[in-house]
XYZ file of C-alpha atoms in Angstrom:
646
model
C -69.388 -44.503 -53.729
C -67.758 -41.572 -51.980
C -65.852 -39.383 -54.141
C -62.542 -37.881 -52.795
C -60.590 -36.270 -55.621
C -58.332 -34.882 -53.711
C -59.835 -31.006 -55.013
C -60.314 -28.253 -52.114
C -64.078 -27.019 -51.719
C -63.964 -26.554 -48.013
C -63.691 -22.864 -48.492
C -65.976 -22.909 -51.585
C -67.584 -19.466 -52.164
C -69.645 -20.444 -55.238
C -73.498 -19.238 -54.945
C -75.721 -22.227 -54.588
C -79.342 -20.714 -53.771
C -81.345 -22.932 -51.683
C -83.994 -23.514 -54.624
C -81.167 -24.333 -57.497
C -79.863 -27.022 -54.559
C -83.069 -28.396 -54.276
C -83.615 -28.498 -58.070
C -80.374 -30.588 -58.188
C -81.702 -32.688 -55.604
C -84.880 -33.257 -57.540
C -83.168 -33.592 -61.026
C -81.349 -36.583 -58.908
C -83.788 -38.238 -57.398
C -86.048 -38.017 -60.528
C -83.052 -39.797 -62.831
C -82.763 -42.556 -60.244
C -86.179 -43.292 -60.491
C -86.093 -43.242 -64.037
C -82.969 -46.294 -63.710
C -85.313 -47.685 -60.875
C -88.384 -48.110 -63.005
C -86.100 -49.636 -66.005
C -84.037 -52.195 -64.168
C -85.196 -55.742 -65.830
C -85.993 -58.442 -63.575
C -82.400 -60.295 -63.591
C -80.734 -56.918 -62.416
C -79.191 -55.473 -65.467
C -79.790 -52.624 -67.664
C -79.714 -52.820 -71.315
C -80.789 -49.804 -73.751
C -80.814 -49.639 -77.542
C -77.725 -49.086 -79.080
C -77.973 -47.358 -82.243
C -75.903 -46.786 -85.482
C -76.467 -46.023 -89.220
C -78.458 -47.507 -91.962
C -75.414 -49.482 -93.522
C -76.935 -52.512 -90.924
C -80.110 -52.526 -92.417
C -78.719 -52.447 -95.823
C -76.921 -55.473 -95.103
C -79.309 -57.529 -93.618
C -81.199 -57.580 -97.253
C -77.802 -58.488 -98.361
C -77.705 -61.700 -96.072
C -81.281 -62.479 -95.921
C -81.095 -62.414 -100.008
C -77.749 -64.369 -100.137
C -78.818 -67.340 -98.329
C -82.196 -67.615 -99.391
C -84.153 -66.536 -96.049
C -85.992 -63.204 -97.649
C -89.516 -62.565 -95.311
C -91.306 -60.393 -97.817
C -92.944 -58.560 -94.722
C -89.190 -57.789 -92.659
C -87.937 -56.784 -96.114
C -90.634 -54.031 -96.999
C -89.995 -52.898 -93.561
C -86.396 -52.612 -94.148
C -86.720 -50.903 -97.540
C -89.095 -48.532 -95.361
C -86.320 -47.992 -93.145
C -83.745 -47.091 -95.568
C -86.565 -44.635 -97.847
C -86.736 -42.791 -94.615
C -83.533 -42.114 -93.661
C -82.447 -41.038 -96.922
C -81.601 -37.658 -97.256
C -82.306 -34.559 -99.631
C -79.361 -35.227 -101.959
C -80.111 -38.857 -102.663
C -77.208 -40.237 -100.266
C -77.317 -42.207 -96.586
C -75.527 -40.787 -93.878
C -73.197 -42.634 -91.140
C -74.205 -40.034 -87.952
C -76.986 -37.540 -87.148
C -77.010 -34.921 -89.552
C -73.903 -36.033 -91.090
C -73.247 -35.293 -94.484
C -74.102 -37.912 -97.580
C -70.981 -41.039 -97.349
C -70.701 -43.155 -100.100
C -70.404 -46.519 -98.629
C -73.256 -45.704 -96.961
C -74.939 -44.507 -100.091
C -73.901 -47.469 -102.014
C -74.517 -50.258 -99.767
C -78.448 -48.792 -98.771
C -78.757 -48.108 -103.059
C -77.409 -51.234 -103.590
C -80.012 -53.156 -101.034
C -83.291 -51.425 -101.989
C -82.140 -52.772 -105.707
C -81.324 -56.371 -104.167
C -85.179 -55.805 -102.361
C -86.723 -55.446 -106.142
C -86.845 -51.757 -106.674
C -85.970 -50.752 -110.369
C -82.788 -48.704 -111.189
C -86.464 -46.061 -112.109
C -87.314 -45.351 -108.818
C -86.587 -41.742 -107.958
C -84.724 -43.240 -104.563
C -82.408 -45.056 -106.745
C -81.325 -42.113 -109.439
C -81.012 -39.821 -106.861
C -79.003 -42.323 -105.077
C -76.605 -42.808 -108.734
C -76.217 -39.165 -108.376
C -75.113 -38.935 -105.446
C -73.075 -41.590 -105.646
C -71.041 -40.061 -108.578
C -70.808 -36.996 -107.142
C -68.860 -38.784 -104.541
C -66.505 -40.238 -106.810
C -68.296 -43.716 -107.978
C -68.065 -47.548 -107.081
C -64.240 -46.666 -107.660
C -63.859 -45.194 -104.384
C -65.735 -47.766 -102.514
C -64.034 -49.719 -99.180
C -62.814 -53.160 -99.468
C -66.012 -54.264 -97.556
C -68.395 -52.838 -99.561
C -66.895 -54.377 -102.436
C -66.842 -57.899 -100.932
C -70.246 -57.723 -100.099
C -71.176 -56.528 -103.837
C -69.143 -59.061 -104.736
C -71.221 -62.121 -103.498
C -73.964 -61.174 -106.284
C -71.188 -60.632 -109.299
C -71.601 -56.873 -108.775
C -67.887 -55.877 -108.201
C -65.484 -59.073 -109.761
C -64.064 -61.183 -107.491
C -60.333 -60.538 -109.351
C -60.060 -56.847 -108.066
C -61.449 -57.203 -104.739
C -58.751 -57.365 -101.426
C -57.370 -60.927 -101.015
C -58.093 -62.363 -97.685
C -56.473 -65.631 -98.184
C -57.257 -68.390 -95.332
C -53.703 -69.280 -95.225
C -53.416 -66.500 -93.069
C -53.889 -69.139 -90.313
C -50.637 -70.904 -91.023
C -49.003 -67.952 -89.989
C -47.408 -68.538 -85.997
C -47.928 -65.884 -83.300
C -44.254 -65.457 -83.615
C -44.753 -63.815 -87.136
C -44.593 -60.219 -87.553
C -48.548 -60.801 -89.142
C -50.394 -62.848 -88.006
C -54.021 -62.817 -87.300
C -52.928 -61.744 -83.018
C -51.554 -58.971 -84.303
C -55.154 -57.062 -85.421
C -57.784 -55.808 -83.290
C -60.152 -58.724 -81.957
C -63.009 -56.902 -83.704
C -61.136 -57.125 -86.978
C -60.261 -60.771 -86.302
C -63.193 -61.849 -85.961
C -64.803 -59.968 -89.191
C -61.487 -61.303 -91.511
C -61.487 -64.958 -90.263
C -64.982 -65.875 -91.612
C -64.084 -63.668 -95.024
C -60.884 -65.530 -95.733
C -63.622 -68.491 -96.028
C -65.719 -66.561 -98.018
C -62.868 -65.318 -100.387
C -61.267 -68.642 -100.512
C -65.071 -70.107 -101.761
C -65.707 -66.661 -104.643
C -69.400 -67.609 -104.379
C -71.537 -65.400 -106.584
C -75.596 -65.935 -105.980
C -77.451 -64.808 -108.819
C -79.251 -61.479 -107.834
C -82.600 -60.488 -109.335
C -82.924 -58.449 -112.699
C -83.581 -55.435 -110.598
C -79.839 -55.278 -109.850
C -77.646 -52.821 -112.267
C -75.068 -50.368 -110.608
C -72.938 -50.003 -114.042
C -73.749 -46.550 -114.153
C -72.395 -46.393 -110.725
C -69.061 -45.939 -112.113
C -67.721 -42.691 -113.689
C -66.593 -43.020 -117.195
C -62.721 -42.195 -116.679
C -62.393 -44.062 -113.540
C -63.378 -47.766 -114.764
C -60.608 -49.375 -112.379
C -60.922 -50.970 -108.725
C -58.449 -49.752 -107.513
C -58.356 -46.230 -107.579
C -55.204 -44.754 -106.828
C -52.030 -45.840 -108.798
C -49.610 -46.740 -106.218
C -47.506 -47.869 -108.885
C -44.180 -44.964 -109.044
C -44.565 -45.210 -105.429
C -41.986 -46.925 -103.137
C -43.885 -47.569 -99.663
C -45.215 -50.207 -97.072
C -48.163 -49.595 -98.883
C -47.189 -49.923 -102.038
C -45.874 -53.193 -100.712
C -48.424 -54.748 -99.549
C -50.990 -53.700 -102.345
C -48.094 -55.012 -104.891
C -48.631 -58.382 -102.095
C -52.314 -58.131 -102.737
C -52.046 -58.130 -106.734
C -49.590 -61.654 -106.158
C -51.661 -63.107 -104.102
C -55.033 -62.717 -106.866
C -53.001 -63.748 -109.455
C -51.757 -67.086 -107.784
C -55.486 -67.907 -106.295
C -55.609 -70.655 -108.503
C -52.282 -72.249 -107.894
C -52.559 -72.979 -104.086
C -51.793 -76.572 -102.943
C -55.255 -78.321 -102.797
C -54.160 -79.755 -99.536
C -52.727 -76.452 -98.304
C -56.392 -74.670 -99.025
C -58.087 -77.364 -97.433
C -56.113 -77.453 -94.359
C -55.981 -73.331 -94.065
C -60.304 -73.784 -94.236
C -60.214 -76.610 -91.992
C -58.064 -74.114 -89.258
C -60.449 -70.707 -90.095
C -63.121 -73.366 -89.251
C -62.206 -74.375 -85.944
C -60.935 -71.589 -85.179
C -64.945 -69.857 -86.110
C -66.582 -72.905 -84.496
C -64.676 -72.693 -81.055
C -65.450 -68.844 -80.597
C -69.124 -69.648 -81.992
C -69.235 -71.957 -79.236
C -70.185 -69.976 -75.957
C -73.119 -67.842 -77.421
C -73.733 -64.719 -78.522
C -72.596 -65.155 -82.210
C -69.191 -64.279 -83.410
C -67.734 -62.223 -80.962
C -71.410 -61.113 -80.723
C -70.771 -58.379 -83.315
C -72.888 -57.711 -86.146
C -70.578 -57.480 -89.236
C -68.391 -60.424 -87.509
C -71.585 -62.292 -87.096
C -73.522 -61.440 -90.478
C -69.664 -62.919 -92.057
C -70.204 -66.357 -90.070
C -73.154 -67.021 -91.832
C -71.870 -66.105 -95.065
C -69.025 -68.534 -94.353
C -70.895 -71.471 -93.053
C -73.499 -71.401 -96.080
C -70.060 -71.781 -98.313
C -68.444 -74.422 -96.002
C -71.759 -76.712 -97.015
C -73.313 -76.225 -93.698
C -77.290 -76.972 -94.327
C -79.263 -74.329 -93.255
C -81.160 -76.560 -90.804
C -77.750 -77.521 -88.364
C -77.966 -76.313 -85.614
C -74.440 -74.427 -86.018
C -76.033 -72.401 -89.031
C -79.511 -71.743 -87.538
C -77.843 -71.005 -83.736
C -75.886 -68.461 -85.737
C -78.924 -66.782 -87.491
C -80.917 -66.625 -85.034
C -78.368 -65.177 -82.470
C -77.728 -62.282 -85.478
C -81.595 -62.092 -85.437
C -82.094 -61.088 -82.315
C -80.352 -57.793 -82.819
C -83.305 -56.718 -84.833
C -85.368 -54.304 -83.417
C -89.129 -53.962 -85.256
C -91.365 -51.262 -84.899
C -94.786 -49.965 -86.499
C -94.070 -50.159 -90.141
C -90.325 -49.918 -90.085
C -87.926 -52.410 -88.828
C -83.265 -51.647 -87.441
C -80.734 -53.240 -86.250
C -78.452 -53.138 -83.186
C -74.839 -53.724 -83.590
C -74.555 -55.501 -80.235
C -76.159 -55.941 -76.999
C -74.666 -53.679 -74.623
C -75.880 -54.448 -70.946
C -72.460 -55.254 -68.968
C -71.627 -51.646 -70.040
C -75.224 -49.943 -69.446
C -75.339 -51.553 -66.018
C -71.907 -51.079 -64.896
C -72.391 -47.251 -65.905
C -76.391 -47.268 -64.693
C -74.467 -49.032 -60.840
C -71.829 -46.829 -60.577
C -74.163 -43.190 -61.229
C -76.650 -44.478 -58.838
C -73.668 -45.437 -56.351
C -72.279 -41.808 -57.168
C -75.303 -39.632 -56.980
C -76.220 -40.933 -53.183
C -77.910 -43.736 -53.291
C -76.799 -45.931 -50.593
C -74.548 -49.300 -51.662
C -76.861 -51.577 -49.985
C -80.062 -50.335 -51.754
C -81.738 -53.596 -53.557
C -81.346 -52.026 -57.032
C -77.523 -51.875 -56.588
C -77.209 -55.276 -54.764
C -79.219 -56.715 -57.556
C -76.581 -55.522 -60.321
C -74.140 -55.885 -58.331
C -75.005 -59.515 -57.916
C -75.469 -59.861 -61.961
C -72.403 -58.274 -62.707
C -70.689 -61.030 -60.304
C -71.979 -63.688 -62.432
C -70.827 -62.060 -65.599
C -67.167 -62.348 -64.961
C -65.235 -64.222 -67.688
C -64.052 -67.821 -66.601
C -62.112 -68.811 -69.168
C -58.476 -66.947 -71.415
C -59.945 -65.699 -74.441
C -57.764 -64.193 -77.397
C -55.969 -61.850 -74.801
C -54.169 -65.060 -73.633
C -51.686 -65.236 -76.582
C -50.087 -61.695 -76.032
C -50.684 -61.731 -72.526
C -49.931 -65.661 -71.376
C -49.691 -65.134 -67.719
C -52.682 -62.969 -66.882
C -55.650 -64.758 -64.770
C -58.768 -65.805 -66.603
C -60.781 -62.911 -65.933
C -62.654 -59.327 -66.764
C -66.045 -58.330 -68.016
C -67.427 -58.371 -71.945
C -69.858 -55.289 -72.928
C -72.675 -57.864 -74.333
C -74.572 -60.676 -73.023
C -71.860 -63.721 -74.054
C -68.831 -62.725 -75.449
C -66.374 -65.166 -73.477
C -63.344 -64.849 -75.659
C -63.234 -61.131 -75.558
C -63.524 -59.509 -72.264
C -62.383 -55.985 -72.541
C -60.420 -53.496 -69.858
C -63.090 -50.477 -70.583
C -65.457 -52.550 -69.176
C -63.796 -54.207 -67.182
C -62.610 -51.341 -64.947
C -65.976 -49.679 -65.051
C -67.724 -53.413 -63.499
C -64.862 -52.636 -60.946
C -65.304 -49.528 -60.453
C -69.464 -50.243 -59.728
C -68.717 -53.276 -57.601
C -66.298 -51.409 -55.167
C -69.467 -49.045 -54.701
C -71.797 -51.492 -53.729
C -72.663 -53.972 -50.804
C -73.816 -57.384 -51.346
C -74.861 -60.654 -48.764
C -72.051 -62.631 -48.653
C -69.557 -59.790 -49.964
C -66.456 -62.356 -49.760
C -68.014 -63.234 -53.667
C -67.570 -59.800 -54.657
C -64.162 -58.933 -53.175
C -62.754 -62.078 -54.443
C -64.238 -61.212 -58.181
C -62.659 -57.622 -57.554
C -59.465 -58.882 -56.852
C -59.509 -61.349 -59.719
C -60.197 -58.584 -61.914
C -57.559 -55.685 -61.157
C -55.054 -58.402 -61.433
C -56.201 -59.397 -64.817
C -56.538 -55.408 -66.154
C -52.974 -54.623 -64.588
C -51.609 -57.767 -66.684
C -52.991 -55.910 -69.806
C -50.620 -53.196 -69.465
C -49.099 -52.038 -72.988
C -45.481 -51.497 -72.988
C -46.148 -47.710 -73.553
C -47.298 -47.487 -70.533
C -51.305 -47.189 -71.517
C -53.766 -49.716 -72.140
C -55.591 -50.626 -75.849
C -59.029 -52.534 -75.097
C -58.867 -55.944 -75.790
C -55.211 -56.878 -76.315
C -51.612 -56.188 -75.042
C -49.163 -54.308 -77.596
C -51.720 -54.788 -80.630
C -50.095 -50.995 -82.213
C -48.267 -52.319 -85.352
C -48.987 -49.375 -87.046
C -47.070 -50.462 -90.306
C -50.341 -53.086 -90.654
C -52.159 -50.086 -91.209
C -51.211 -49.591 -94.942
C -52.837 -53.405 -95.499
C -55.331 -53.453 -97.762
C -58.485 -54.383 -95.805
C -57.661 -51.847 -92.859
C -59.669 -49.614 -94.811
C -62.244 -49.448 -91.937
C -60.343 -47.569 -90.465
C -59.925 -49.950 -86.670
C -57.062 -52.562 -87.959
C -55.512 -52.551 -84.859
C -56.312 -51.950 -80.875
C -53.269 -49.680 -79.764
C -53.329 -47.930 -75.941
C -55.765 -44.841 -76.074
C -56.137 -41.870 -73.533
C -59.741 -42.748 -72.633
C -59.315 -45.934 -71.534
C -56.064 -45.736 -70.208
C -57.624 -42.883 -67.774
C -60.362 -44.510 -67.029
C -58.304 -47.564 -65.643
C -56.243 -44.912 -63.616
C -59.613 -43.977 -62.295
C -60.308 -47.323 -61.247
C -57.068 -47.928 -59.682
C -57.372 -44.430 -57.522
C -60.870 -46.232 -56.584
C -59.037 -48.951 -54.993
C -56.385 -47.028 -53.147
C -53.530 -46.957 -55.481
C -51.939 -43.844 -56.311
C -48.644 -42.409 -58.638
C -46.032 -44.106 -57.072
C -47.529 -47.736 -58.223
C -45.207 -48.579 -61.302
C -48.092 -49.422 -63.705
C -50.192 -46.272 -62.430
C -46.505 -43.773 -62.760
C -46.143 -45.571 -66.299
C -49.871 -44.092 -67.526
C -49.508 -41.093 -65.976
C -46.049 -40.795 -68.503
C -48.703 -41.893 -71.397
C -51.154 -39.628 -70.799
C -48.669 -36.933 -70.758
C -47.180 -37.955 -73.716
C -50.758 -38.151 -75.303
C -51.851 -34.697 -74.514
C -52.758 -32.642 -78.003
C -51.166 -29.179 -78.323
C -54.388 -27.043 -77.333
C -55.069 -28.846 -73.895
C -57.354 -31.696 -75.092
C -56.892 -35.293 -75.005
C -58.456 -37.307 -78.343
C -61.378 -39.550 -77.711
C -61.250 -42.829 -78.844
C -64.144 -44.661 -77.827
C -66.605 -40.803 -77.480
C -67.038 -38.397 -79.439
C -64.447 -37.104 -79.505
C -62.174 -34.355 -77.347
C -64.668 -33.424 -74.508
C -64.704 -37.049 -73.889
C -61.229 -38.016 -74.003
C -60.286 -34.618 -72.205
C -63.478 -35.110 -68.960
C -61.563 -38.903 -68.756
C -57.882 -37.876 -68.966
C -58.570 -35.357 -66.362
C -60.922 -37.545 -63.957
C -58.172 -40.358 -64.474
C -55.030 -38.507 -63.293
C -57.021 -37.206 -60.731
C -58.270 -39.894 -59.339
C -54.717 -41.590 -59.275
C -52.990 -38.705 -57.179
C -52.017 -35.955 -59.761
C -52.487 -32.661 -58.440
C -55.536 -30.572 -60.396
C -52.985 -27.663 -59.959
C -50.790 -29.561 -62.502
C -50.509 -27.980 -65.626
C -51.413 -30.704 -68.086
C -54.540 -30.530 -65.850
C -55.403 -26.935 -65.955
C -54.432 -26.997 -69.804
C -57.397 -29.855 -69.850
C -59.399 -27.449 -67.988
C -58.818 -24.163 -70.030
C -59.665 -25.997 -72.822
C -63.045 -27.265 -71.670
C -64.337 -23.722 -70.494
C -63.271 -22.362 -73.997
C -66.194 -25.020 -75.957
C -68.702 -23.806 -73.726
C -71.890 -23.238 -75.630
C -74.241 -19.817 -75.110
C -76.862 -22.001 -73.806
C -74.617 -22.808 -70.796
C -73.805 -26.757 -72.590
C -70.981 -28.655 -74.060
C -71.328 -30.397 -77.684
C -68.648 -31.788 -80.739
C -69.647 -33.083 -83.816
C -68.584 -36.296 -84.881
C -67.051 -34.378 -87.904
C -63.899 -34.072 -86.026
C -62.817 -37.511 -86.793
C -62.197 -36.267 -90.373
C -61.684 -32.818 -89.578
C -59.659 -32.285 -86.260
C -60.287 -28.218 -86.307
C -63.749 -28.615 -85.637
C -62.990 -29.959 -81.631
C -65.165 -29.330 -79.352
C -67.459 -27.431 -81.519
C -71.502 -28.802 -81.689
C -75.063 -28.556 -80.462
C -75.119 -29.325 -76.790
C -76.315 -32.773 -75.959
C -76.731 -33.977 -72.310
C -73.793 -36.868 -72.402
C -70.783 -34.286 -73.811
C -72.193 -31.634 -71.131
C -71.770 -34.014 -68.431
C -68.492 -35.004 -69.591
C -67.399 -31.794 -69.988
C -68.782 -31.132 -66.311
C -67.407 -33.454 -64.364
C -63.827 -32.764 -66.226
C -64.284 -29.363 -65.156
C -65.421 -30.799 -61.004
C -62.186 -32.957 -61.107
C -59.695 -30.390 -62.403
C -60.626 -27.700 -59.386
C -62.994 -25.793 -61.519
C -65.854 -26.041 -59.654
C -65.886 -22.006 -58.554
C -66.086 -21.210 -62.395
C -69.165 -20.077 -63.248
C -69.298 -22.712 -65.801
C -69.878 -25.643 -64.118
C -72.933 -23.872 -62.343
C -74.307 -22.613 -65.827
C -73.570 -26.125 -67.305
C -75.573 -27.642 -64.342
C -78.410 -25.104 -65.431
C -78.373 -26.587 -68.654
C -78.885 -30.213 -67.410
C -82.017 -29.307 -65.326
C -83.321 -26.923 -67.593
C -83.431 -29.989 -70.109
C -84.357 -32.742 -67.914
C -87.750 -34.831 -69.157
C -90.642 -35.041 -66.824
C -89.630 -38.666 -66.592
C -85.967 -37.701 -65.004
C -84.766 -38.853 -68.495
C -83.011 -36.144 -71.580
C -83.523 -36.058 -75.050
C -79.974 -36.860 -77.505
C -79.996 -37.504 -81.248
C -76.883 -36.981 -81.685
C -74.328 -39.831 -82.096
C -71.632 -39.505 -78.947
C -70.269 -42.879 -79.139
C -67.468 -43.741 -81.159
C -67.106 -47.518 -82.927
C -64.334 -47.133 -85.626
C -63.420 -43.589 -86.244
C -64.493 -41.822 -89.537
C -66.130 -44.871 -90.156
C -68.949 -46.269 -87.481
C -70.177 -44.319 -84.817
C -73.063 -45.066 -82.165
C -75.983 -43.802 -80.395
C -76.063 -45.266 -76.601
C -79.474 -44.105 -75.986
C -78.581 -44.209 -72.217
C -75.620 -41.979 -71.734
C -78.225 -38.924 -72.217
C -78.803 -40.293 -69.217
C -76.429 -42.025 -66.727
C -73.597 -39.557 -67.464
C -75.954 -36.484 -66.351
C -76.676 -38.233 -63.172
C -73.095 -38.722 -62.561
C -72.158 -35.355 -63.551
C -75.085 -34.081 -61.149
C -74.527 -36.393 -58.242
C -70.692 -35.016 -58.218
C -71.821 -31.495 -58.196
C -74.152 -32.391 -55.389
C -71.178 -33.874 -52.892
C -68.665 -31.143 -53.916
C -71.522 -28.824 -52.907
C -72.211 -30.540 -49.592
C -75.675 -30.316 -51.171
């Protein structure tokens, strides 16, 4: 894909010795080989994706709830969980993150559901860490569901999720269209699992009443009582709806079960689990062994054994995935290949190309009832996820298939044309775009009682709205396009006093800040604007000694610590190529960041990360791609190498 950002280097005076060119060149060549050597047989790429120990935790949860304990995948989990827990008794959430309690209680709570006494030195170091943090008191609506199905938090005092949310009309302020897809898809299956209260007796080994600290025996922690606010609303909404449980119509429950049902069947029905998401998936299950469903139909054991699969066992221990994520690896793997020289007719790229074809949604998904005129179209980030294709991915699949060459290209212009159409028609009315739904930014849902995770809703964010700017400057359009003029006003608007742009989907400013900048960029704006050069400032201030770019996740919760971290190979990259597009390439930074990048390169044309860089729900989940230490260097490299002439 040739890149033309629109940035001078003709008269580029930058020192490139001939043997630092040629150890770009070779850093190159050896990372394509790497891609070349790990490209399955079908044409995609697909690496681990990684999270916290929360998964594992929860899997003894499920496998004990319904019955389907291995004593064997058990002892490997409890391995799992023994190892990652750290020095003061708690579980983290990211690399060398600090102790969370959710985290702490859920994995605490497991290893006692897997038969370990309340004894063990795991589990009172656990307790103490757990009080430390406050106590079960301060525990998220989820984890207390989930204690809940063993009688270990009462069923009274946990967050009603009543299935008669699914009377409510898409014309209602709430209704289920109006939270994230993600969300959806996790509530739907609890409202079942609410409505049902089932309680499975757990085994003697399982006593958290010292979990609690003694002045804080109450649920619900704060007292939102002298309070007058949406929240205190809704949580005086909450306490109604417990109390009148009992009283609902008969027919009115059984018709509200009957809709979460079908409405959990028919996005069951195309593969890949429940929006092919673990907790959305690991809550189907749940729900179907209350709806009566034997554990021999083939709805139930299709289920399972789609959530199965995202186990990943090893010598003695075993982990989970929290999806599949091979539209998105080989969308990213296409277009840094495409970007670092390799020519768009090379079999590799044809190959994924090709794949990537076939993976383009036929059918509307949830999108369609916000957005009822859009063509059935775009690109999921897992294997089958029909209901929820997704612009992020979308535009990158676009991005990778207008860099490529394939036989009988009228296929892949016609699935390129189907697919802009369908990302412009996602268009928020602020101008930006969320990633799975149109105008889904009713903040005042926010102060519900389950949006405790932290991702109730799917408003427009910088980094994806820039990266579909990018992908419209890929196909020729530029600022005067309405849609393309109406982000540009967003991303403005979005712009945090200090330079940076907030990252959304990466961790956390470098990333939002590299894709804001490539993004207006790409569409036109000058890198001579100043909302560019502020970007740009900003990035050569976070510059690490060693010549790198890091953050910590940390700044989710604590916003001072941008752009602060170890270096890891993904952020430098980012940081790199935000640097390339806003004019910077003469700083001495970008060649010193470069340095870095080949200086840590693995024999294998690979780098080593441990660090989490991806982002799932802010301050709550976050994710290890174990191939952006990867693709993003190659990208980063690759545009160094044609602004270079190299």
């Amino acid at each position: 894909m040739a890149l033309n950002p629109g940035i001078p280097i003709s008269d580029t005076d930058i020192s490139c010795t001939s043997d630092f060119a040629q150890a770009v060149l070779n850093a190159i060549q050896s990372t394509q080989q790497f891609f070349l050597s790990t490209q399955t047989s079908a044409g995609y790429w697909s690496a681990y994706l990684e999270a916290d120990s929360t998964l594992v935790a929860d899997y003894i949860m499920l496998a004990r709830y319904i019955g389907h304990e291995s004593p064997v995948l058990e002892q490997k989990a409890v391995r799992r969980l023994l190892n990652t827990q750290l020095d003061d008794g708690g579980w983290n959430i990211y690399y060398n993150g600090p102790s969370e309690l959710n985290a702490t209680v859920k994995c605490a709570y497991a290893l006692q559901l897997a038969g370990m006494s309340s004894s063990h030195e795991a589990l009172i170091r656990a307790k103490d860490c757990i009080l430390r943090h406050g106590g079960l008191a301060k525990v998220n609506s989820y984890t207390r569901f989930y204690m809940g199905l063993f009688g270990s938090y009462p069923w009274k005092k946990l967050v009603s999720i009543p299935p008669e949310l699914m009377f409510l009309p898409t014309s209602f302020y709430f209704n289920i269209y109006e939270i994230s897809s993600w969300s959806r898809a996790i509530l739907v299956p609890m409202s079942i699992i609410w409505s049902h209260r089932p309680i499975k007796t757990p085994p003697p080994t399982v006593d958290c009443g010292s979990w609690w600290l003694p002045k804080n025996q109450e649920a619900n922690g704060k007292n939102l009582r002298n309070t007058i606010s949406w929240k205190t609303f809704f949580f005086t909404m909450d306490a109604i709806l417990k109390r009148s449980h009992r009283f609902y119509s008969p027919f009115t429950r059984r018709e509200s079960l009957r809709r979460a049902e079908r409405w959990m069947l028919e996005h069951m029905s195309r593969g890949g689990g429940l929006a092919a998401i673990y907790p959305a998936m690991l809550n189907s299950i749940i729900a179907l062994d209350c709806l009566g469903y034997d554990h021999d139909h083939p709805t139930f054991q299709h289920a399972l054994d789609e959530f199965m699969k995202l186990m990943v066992e090893e010598d003695d221990v075993l982990w989970f995935q929290p999806c599949f994520s091979p539209v998105w690896d080989t969308a990213m793997v296409t277009a840094s290949l495409e970007r670092s020289g390799m020519p768009s007719d090379h079999p590799a790229i044809q190959r994924s190309a090709e794949w990537l074809i076939n993976q383009e949604i036929g059918i509307r998904g949830d999108w369609q009832v916000k957005n009822p005129y859009g063509p059935a179209s775009g690109w999921v980030f897992e294997f089958e996820n029909d209901f929820y294709a997704d612009t992020d991915d979308s535009a990158m699949v676009l991005m990778a298939l207008h860099g490529s060459r394939i036989p009988l290209d009228a296929r892949r212009k016609a699935s390129m044309k189907r697919g802009v159409e369908w990302v412009l028609s996602m268009q928020s009315s602020d101008g930006g775009w969320g990633a799975f739904d149109v105008d889904n930014s009713k903040e005042i849902l926010n102060m519900v009682p389950f949006a405790d995770h932290n991702a109730l809703l799917d408003p427009s964010t910088a980094d994806v709205t820039a990266r579909i700017l990018e992908m419209l400057g890929v196909f020729g359009y530029d600022e005067s396009f309405s849609p393309a003029s109406r982000a540009v006003s967003f991303l403005r608007s979005q712009q945090e006093k200090d330079g940076a742009w907030y990252g959304r989907w990466g961790v956390n400013y470098i990333y939002g800040t590299w894709q804001v900048i490539t993004g207006l960029v790409r569409i036109g704006v000058s890198p001579a604007d100043p909302c560019i050069q502020r970007g740009v400032e900003w990035l050569l201030k976070h510059q690490n000694s060693d010549g790198g770019w890091g953050e910590t996740v940390a700044t989710y919760d604590d916003p001072s610590l941008r752009g602060q971290g170890d270096s890891t190979p993904s952020q430098t990259a980012w940081a790199l190529m935000g640097l390339m597009y806003g004019g910077a390439i003469r700083q001495d930074a970008v060649k010193r960041g470069i340095q870095y990048l080949l200086e840590n390169q693995m024999p294998d044309g690979s780098w080593k990360e441990e660090h989490f860089t991806g982002t799932g729900f802010p301050r709550v989940f976050y994710l290890r791609y174990t191939f952006y230490r990867n693709y993003f260097p190659l990208m980063a490299l690759g545009f160094y190498r044609s602004l270079m002439r190299l």
